[in-house]
PDB file of C-alpha atoms in Angstrom:
ATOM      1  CA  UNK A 666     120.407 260.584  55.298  1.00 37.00           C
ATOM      2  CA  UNK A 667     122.424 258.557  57.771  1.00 34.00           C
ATOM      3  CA  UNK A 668     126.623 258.566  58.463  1.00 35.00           C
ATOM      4  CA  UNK A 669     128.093 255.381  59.198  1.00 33.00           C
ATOM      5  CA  UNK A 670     127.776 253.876  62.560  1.00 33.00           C
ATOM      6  CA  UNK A 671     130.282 253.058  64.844  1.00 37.00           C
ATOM      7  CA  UNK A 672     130.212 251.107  67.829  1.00 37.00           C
ATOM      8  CA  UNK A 673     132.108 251.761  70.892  1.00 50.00           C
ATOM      9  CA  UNK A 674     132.527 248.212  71.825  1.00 41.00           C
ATOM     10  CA  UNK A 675     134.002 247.839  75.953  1.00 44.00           C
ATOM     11  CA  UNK A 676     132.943 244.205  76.235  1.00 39.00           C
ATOM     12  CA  UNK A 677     129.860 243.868  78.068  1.00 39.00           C
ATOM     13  CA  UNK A 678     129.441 247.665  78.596  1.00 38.00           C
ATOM     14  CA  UNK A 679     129.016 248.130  74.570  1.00 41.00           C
ATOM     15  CA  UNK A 680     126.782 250.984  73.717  1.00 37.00           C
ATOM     16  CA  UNK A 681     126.421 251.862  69.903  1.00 40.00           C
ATOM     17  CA  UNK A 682     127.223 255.042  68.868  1.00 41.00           C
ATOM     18  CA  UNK A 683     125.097 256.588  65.726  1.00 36.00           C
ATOM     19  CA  UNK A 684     126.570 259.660  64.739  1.00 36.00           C
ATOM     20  CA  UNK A 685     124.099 261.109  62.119  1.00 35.00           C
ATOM     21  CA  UNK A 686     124.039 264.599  61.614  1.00 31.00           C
ATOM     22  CA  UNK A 687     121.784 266.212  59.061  1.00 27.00           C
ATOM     23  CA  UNK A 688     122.479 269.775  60.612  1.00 25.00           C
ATOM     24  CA  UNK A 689     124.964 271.715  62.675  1.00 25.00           C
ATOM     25  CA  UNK A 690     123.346 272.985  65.876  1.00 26.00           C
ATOM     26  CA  UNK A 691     124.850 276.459  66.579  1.00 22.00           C
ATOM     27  CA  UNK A 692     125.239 278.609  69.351  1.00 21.00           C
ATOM     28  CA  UNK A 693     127.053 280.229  72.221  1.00 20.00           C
ATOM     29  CA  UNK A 694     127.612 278.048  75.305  1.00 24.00           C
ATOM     30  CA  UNK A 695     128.456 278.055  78.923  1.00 21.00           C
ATOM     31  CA  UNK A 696     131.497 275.888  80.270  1.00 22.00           C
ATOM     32  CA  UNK A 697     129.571 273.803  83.114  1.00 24.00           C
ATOM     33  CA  UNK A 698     132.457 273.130  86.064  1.00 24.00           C
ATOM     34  CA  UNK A 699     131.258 271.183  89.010  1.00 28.00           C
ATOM     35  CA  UNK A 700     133.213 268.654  91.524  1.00 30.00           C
ATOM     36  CA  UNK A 701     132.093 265.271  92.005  1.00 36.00           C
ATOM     37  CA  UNK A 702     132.083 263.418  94.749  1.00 38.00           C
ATOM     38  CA  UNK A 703     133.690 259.501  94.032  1.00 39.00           C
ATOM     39  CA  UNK A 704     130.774 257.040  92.691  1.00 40.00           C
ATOM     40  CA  UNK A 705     130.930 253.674  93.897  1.00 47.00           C
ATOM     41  CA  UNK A 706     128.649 251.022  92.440  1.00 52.00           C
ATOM     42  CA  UNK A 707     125.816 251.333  94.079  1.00 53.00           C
ATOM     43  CA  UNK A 708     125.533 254.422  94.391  1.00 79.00           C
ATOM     44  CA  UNK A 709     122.639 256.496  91.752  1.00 94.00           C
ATOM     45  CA  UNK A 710     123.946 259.667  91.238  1.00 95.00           C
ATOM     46  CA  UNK A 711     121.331 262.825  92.299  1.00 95.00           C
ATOM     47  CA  UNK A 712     119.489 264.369  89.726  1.00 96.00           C
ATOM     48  CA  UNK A 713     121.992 267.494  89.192  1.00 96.00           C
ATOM     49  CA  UNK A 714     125.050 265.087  89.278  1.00 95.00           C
ATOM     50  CA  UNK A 715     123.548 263.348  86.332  1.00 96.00           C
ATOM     51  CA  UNK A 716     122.774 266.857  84.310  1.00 96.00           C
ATOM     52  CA  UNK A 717     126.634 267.723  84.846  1.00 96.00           C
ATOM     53  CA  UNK A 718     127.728 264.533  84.086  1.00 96.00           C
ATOM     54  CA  UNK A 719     125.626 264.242  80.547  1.00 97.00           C
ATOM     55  CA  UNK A 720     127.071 268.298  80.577  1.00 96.00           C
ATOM     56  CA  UNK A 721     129.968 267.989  81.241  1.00 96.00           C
ATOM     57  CA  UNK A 722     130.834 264.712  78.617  1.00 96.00           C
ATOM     58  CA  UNK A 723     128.958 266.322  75.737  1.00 96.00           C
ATOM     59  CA  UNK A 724     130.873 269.950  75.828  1.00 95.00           C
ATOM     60  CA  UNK A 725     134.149 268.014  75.957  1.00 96.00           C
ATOM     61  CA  UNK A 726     132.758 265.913  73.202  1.00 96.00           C
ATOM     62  CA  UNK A 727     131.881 269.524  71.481  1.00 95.00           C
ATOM     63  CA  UNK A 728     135.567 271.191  72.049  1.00 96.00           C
ATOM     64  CA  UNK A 729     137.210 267.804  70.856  1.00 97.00           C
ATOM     65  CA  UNK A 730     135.656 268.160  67.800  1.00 96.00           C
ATOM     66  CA  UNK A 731     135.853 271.531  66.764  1.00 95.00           C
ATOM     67  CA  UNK A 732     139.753 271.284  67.423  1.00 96.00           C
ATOM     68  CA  UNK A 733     139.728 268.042  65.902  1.00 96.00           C
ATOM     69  CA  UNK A 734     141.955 266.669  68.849  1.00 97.00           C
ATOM     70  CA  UNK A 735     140.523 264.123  70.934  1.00 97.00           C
ATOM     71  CA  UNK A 736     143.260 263.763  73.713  1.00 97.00           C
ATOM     72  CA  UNK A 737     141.343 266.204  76.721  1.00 96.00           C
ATOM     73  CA  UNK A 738     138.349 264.042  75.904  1.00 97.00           C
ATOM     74  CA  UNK A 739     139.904 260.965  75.992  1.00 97.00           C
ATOM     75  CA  UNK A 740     141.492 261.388  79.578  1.00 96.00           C
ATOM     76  CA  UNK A 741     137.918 262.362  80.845  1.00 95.00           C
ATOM     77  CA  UNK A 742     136.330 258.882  80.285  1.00 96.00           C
ATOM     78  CA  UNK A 743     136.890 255.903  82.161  1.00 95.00           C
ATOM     79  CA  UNK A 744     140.000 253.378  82.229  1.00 95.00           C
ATOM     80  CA  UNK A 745     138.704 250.697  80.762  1.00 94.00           C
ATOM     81  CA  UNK A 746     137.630 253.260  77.451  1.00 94.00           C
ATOM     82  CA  UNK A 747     140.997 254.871  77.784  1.00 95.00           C
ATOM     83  CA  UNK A 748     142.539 251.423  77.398  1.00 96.00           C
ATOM     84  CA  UNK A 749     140.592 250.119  74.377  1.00 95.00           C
ATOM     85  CA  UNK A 750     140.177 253.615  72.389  1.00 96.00           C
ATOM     86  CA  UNK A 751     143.446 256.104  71.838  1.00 97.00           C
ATOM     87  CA  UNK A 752     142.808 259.811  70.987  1.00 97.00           C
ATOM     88  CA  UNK A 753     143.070 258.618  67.622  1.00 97.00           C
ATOM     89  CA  UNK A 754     140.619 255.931  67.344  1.00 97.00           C
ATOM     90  CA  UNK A 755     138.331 258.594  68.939  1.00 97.00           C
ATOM     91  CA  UNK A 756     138.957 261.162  66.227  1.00 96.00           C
ATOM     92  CA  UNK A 757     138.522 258.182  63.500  1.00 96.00           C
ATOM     93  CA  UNK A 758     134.939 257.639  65.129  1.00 95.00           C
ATOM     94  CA  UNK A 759     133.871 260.644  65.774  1.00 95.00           C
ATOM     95  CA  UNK A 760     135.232 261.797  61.980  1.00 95.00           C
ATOM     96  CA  UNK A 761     131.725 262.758  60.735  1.00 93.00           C
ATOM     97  CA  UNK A 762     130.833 265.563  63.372  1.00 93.00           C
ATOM     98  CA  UNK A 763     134.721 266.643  62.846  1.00 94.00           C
ATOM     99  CA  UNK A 764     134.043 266.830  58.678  1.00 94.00           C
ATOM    100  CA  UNK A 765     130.545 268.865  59.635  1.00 91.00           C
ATOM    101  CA  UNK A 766     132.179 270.756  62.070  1.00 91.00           C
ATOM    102  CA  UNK A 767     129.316 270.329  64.084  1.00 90.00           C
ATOM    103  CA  UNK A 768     128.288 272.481  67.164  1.00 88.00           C
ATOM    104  CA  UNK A 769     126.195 271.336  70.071  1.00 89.00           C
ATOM    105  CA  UNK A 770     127.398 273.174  73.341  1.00 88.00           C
ATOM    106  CA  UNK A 771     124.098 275.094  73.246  1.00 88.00           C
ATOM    107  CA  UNK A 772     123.356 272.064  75.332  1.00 90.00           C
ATOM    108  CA  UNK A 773     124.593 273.729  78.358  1.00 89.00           C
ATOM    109  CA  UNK A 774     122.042 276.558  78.170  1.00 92.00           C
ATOM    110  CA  UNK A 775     119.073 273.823  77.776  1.00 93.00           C
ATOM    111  CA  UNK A 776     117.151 271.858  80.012  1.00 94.00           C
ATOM    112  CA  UNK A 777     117.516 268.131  79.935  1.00 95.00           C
ATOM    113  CA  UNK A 778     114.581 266.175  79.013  1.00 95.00           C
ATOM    114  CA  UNK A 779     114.611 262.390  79.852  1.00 96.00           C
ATOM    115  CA  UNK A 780     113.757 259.944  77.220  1.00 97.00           C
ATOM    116  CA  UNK A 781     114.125 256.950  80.191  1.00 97.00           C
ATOM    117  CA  UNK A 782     114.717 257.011  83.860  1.00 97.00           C
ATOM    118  CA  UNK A 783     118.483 256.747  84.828  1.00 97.00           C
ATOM    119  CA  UNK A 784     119.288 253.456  86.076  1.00 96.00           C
ATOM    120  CA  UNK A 785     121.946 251.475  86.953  1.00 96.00           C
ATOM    121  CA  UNK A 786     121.962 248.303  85.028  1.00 95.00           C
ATOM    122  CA  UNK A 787     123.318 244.551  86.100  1.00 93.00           C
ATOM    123  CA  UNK A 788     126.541 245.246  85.320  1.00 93.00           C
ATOM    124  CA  UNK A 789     127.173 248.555  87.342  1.00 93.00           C
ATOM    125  CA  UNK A 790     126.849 250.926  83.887  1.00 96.00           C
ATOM    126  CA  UNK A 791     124.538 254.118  85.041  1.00 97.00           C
ATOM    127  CA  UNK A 792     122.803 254.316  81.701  1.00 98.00           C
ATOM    128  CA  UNK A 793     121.670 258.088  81.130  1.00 98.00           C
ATOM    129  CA  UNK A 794     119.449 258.564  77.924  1.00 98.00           C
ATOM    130  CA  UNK A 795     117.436 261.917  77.009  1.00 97.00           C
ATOM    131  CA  UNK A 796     117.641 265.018  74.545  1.00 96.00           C
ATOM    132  CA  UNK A 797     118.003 268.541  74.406  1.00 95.00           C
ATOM    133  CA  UNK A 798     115.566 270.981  72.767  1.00 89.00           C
ATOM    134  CA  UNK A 799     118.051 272.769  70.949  1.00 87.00           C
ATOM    135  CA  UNK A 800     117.352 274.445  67.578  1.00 84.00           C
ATOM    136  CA  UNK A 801     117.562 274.108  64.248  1.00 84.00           C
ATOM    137  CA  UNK A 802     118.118 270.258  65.281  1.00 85.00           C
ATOM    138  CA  UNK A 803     117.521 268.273  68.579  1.00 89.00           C
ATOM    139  CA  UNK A 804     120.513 266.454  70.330  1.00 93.00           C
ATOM    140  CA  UNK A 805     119.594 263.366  71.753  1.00 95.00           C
ATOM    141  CA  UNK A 806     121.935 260.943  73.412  1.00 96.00           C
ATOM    142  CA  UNK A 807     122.720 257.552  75.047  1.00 97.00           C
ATOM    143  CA  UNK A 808     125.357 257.803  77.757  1.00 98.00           C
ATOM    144  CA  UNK A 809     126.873 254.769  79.809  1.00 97.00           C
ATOM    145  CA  UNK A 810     129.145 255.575  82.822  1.00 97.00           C
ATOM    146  CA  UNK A 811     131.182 253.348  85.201  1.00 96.00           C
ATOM    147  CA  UNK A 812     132.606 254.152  88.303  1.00 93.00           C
ATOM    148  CA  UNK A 813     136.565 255.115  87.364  1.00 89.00           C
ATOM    149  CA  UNK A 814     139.023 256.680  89.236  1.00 82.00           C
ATOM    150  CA  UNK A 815     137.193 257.494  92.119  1.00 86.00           C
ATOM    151  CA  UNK A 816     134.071 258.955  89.992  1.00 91.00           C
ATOM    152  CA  UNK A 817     131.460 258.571  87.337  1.00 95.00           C
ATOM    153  CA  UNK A 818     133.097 258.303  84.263  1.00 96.00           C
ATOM    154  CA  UNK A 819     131.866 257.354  80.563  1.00 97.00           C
ATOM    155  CA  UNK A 820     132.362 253.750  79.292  1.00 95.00           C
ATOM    156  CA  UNK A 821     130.414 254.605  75.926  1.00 95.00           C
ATOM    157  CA  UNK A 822     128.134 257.207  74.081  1.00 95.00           C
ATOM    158  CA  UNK A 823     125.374 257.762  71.399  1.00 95.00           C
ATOM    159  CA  UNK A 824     124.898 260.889  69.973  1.00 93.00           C
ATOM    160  CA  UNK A 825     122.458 261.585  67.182  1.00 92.00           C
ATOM    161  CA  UNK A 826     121.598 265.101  66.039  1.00 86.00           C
ATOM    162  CA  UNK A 827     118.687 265.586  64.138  1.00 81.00           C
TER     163      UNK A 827
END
């Protein structure tokens, strides 16, 4: 069974997003908290940046939708995003996890596994793509990230939960 998709269009950093959820992934998580230091864009972030960066983006993703309020999120991502996609555009596109009431902070407790190599493409997007192991369903994702204010921050997502 597959949701509608959406696309998070920003231009020429577009990256679909697919939210199809055939399960709610419950359990208990841990609130990751880690500084940054700024990005610029040439700069790959280090291995453990990149875990609290995918982290980080998915548990805000998590408490935005199980309070069905999409304003924290949406002043964690970059400018650009900000500009093109209000709070409520966000909770409009992410409707279907909201309607499951889906849970996936468990992904804090996991390991990440890699379905690609991070990279930074052409156009300065780090491109961050991988899955966690979580049970009953596996979370995978597709995360793009621009440098923004002085950091990493997310020009567009793909989460699928299956």
């Amino acid at each position: 069974m597959t949701d509608r998709i959406a696309t998070l269009d920003m231009g020429p950093l577009m990256i679909p997003c697919w939210p199809r959820f055939r399960s709610i992934v419950a359990a208990a998580g841990l609130l990751l908290i880690c500084a940054m230091r700024p990005a610029s864009a040439l700069d790959m972030p280090s291995p453990f940046v990149q875990e609290v960066l995918i982290k980080s983006i998915l548990v805000s993703l998590n408490d935005a939708v199980a309070a069905n309020n999409f304003a924290v999120f949406h002043a964690k991502i970059s400018k650009p995003f900000r500009d093109q996609f209000s709070p409520e555009k966000l909770k409009t596109i992410f409707k279907d996890l909201v309607d499951k009431h889906a849970v996936f902070d468990a992904v804090v407790a996991k390991p990440i596994v890699l379905d690609e190599d991070a990279k930074i493409d052409d156009k300065g997007v780090l491109r961050l793509k991988g899955h966690f192991d979580t049970t009953p369903k596996q979370v995978k994702y597709q995360l793009g990230f621009i440098p923004s204010d002085g950091a990493w921050k997310l020009s567009g997502i793909s989460i699928d939960i299956e």
